[in-house]
Coordinates of C-alpha atoms in Angstrom, one line a residue:
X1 CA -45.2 25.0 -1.5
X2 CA -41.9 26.5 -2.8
X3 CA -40.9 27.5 0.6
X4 CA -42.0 24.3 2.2
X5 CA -39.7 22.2 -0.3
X6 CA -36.7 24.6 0.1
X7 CA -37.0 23.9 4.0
X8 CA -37.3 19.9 3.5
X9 CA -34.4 20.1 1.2
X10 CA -31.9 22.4 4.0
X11 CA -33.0 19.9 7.0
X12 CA -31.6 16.9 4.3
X13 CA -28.6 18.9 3.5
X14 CA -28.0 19.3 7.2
X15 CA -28.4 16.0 8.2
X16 CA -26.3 14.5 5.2
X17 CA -23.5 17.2 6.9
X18 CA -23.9 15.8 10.2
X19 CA -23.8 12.6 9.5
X20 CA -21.2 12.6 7.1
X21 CA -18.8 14.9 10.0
X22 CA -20.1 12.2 12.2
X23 CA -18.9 9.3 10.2
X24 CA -15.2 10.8 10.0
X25 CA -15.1 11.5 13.5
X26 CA -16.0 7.9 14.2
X27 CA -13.4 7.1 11.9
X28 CA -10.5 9.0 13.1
X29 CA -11.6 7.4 16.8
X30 CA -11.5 3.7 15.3
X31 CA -7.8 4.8 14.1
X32 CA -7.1 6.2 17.6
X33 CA -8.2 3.3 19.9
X34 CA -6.5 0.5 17.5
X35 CA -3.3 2.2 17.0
X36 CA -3.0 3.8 20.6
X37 CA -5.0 2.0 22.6
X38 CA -6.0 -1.8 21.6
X39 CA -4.2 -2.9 18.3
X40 CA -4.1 -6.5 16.9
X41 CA -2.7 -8.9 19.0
X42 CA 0.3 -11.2 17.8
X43 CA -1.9 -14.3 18.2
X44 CA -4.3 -13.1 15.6
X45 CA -1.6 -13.0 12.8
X46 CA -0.1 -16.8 14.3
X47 CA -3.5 -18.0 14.1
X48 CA -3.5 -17.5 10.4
X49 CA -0.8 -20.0 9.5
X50 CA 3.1 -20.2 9.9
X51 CA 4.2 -18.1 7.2
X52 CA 4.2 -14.9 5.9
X53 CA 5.3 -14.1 2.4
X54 CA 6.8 -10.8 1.6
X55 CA 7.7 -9.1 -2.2
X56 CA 9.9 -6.6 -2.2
X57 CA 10.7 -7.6 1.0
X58 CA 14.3 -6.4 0.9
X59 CA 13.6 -2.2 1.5
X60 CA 11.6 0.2 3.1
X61 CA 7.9 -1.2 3.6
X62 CA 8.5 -4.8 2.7
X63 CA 11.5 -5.0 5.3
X64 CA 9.7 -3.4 8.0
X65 CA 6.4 -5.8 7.1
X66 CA 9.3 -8.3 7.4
X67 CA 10.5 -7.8 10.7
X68 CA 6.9 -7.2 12.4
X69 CA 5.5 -10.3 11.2
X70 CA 8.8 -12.3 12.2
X71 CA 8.2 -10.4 16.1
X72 CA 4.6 -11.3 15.5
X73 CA 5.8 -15.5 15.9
X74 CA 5.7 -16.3 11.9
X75 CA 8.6 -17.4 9.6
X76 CA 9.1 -15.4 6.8
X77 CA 9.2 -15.9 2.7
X78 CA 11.2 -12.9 1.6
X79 CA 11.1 -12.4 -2.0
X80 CA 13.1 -10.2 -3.8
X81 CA 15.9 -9.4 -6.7
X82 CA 19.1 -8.8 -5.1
X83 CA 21.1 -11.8 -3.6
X84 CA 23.0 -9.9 -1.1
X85 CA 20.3 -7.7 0.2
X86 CA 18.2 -11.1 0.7
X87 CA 20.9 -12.9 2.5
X88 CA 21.3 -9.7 4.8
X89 CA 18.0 -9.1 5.6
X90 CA 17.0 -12.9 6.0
X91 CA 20.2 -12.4 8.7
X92 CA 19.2 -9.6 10.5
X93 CA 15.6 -10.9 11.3
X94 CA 16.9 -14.4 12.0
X95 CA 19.1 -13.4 14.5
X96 CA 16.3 -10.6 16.1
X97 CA 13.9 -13.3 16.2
X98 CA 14.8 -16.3 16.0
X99 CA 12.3 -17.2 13.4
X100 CA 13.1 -19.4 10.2
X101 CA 13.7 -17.1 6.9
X102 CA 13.1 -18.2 3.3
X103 CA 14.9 -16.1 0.4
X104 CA 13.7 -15.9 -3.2
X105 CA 15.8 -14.7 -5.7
X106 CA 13.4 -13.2 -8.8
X107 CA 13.1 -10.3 -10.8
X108 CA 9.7 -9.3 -11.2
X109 CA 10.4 -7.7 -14.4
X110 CA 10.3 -11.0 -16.0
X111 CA 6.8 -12.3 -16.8
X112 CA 8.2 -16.6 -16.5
X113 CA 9.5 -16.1 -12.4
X114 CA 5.6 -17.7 -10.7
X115 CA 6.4 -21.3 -11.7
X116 CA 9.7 -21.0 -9.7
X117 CA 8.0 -19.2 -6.6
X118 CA 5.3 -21.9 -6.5
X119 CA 8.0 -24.3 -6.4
X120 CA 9.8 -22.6 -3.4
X121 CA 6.1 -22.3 -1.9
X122 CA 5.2 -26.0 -1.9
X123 CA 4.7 -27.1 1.6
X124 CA 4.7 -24.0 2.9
X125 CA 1.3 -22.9 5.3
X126 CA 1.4 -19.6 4.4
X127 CA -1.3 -17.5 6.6
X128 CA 0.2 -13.4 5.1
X129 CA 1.3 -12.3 1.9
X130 CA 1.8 -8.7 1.4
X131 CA 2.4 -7.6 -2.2
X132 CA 4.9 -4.9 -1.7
X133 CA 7.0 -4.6 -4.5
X134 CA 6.7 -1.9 -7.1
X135 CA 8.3 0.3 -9.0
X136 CA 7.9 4.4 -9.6
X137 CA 8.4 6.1 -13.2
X138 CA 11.7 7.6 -14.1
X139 CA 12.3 10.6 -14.2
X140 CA 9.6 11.6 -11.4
X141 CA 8.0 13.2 -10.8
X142 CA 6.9 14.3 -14.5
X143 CA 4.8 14.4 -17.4
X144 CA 4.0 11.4 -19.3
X145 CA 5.6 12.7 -22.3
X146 CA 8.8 12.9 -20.2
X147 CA 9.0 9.5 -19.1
X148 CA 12.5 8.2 -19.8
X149 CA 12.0 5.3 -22.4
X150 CA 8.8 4.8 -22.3
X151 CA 8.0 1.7 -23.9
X152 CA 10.0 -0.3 -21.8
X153 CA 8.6 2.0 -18.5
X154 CA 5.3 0.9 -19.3
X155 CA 6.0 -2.8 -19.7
X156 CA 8.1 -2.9 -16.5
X157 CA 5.5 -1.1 -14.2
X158 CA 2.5 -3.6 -15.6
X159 CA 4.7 -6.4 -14.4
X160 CA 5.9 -5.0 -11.4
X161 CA 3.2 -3.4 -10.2
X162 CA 0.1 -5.5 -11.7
X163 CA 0.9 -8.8 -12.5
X164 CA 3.0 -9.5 -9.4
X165 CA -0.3 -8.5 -7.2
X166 CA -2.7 -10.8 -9.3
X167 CA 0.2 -14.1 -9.8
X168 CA 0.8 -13.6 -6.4
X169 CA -2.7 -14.0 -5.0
X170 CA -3.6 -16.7 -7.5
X171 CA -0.1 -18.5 -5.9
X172 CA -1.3 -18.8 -1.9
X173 CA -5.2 -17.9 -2.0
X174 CA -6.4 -21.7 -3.1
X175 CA -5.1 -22.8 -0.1
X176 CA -5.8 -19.8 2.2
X177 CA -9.4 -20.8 0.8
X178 CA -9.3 -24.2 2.2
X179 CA -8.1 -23.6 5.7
X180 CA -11.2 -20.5 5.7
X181 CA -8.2 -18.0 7.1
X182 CA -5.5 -16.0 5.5
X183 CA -4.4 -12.3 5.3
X184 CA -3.4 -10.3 1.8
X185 CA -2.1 -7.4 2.2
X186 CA -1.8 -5.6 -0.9
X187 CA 0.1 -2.3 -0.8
X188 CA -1.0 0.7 -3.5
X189 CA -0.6 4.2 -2.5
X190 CA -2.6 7.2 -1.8
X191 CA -1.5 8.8 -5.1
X192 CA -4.9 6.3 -6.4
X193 CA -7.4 7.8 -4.4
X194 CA -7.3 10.6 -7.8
X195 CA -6.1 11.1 -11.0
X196 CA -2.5 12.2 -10.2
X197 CA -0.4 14.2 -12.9
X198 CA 3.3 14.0 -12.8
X199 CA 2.7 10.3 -11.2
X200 CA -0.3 9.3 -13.6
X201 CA 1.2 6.0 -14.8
X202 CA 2.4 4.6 -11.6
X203 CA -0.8 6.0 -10.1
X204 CA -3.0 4.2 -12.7
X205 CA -1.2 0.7 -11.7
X206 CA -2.0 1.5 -8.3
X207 CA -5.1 2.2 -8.7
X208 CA -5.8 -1.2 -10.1
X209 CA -4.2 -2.7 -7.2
X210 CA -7.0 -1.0 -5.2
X211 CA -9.9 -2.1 -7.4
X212 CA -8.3 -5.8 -7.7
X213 CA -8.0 -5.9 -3.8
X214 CA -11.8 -5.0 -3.6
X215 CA -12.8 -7.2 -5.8
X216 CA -11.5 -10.4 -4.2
X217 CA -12.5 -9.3 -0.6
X218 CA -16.0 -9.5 -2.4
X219 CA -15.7 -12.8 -3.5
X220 CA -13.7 -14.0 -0.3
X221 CA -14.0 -12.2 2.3
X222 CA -16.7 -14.7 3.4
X223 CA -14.5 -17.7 3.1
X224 CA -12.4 -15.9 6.6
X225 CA -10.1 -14.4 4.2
X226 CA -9.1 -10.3 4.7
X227 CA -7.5 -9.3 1.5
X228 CA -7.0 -5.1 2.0
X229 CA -5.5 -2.5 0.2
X230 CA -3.1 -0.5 2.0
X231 CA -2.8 2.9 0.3
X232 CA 0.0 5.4 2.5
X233 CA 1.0 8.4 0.9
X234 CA 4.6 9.6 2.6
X235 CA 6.2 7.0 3.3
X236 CA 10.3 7.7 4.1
X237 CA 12.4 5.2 1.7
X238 CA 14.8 4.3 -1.4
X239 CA 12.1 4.5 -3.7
X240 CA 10.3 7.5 -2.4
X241 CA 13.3 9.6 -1.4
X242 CA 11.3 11.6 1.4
X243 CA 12.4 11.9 5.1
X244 CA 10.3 11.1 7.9
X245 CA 8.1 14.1 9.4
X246 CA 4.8 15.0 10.5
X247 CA 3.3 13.5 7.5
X248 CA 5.6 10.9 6.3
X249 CA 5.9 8.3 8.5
X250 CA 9.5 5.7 8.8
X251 CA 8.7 2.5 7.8
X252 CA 8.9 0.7 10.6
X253 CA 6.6 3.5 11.8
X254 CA 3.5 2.9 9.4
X255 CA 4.0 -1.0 9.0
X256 CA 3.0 -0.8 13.1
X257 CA 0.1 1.6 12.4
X258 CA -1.1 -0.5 9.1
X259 CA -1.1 -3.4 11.3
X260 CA -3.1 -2.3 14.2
X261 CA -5.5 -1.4 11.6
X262 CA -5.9 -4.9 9.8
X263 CA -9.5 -5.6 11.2
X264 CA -10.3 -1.5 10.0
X265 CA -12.4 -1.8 6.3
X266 CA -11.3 -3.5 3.1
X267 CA -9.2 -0.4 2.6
X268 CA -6.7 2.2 4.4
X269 CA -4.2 4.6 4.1
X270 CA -2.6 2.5 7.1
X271 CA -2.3 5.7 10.2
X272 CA -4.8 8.5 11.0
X273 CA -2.2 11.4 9.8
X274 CA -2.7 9.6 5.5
X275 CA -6.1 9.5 6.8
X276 CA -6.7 13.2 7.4
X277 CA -4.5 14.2 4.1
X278 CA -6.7 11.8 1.7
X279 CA -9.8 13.7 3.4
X280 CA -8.8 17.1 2.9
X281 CA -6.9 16.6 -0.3
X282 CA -10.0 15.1 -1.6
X283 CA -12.2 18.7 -0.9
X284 CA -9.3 20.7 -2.6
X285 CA -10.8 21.6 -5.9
X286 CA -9.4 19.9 -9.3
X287 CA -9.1 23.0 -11.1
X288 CA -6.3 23.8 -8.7
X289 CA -4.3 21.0 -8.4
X290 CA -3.9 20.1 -12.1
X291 CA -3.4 23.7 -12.6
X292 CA 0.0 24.3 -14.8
X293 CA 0.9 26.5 -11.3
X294 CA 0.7 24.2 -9.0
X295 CA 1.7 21.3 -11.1
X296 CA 5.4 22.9 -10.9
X297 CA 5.2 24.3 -7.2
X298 CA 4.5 20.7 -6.8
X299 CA 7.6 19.2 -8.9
X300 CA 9.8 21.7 -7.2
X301 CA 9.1 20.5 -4.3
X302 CA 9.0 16.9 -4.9
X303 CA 12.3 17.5 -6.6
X304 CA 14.0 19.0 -3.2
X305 CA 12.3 16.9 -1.0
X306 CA 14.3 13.6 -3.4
X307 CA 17.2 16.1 -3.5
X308 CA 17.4 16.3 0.4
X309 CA 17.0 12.7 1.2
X310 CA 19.4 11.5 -1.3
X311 CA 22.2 14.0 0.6
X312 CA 20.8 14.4 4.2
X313 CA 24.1 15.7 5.5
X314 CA 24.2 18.6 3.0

């Protein structure tokens, strides 16, 4: 009886193995075909509506989002803090596209900015928003004791991070809802996928961008909405300070790949290479990678990699 019950209970194990290997090679084929092969056409995105509306649309991720969706056929909302980086960036795709550009000047520090942004909204179809903007802890990486003042830290990267994602959504969904069509694309990062130390407050607001994004792809996905989270890890920019390599893609780079991959799950890391490192980070075990060891190998690095992007000709 013993013997029979171990046997039963290896043939389960073995086919839980296969099919799990089997589901990740599926997985990784999906990513090949729709990033190398098939993709999402233009039309899809201009069928949603006329607009796309970008935070943090001004750098890295949220320009390159920018400028894809404006080549796509839409007009674009760019929202941002900086006057002149909006008026340069609104130029730039204006003149590559020839597609109408919006700029709004907030700070989404401040708590009181959504009454403006409706106001700047009204009128507007808007078929994409893609909640990019965010902010990282300072110093970082680092403990949380280390965290430069961090009462005002905190407070900043709930609003930045958090509120903007939610007051965002509640802004252009109601009438996503009533056309039954409308893409949210809302960006986290593939520091969420674990408890990360050195990163663990910005990695606990991006984890609730995850679980927020979820949530309301439950409730809508019905109504012909997509609302996903996009979670990259790498990604080369300002706020990052990482070059571009095997791993960590340019923007312009992943905003392609994450695009291609719209139709791909209520959730992604946005290219097959994040895809890979979220699966085999996730078999490495805990007690190594919060161990005090690797904790500073880690830092170290991080530190060099920000050291070498900040001064690439040195």
């Amino acid at each position: 009886m013993e013997t029979f019950f171990l046997e039963n209970a290896f043939i389960l194990f073995g086919i839980f193995a296969v099919c799990n290997i089997f589901l990740q090679v599926t997985k990784c084929l999906k990513y090949l075909v729709l990033t190398k092969w098939v993709g999402v056409p233009d039309s899809f995105f201009q069928s949603l509506g006329g607009w796309a509306v970008i935070t943090g649309g001004t750098d890295g991720i949220g320009k390159a989002f920018a400028h894809e969706f404006a080549k796509c056929g839409l007009n674009i909302v760019l929202i941002s803090r900086t006057k002149e980086k909006l008026i340069k960036v609104a130029d730039e795709i204006e003149q590559a596209s020839g597609r109408k550009v919006k700029t709004i000047q907030v700070n989404f520090i401040k708590r009181d900015i959504y009454q403006h942004i409706k106001e700047n909204l009204r009128g507007l179809e808007i078929g994409v928003l893609v909640n990019n903007v965010g902010i990282m802890q300072k110093p970082d990486p680092c403990r949380f004791l280390e965290i430069n003042d961090i009462d005002k830290t905190i407070d900043d990267m709930i609003s930045v991070n958090m509120i903007s994602v939610v007051k965002m959504t509640q802004l252009v969904l109601p009438k996503m809802k009533e056309r039954q069509k409308g893409l949210i694309l809302n960006i986290s990062s593939g520091v969420a996928n674990a408890p990360c130390p050195l990163y663990g407050l910005y990695a606990s607001t991006k984890i609730f961008v995850e679980r927020f994004s979820r949530g309301c792809q439950a409730e809508y996905g019905s109504k012909g909405i997509i609302i996903k989270s996009l979670m990259p890890y790498g990604v080369a920019s300002a706020m990052s300070r990482v070059n571009p390599g095997i791993i960590t893609k340019s923007a312009n780079e992943y905003v392609r790949n994450s695009l291609d991959c719209t139709l791909l799950g209520e959730r992604g890391h946005g290219c097959l290479p994040h895809e890979i490192l979220a699966y085999v980070y996730g078999k490495i075990p805990h007690w190594i990678t919060y161990s005090d060891v690797f904790l500073d190998k880690m830092r170290n690095y991080l530190q060099s990699s920000a050291r070498s992007y900040s001064n690439p000709q040195s």
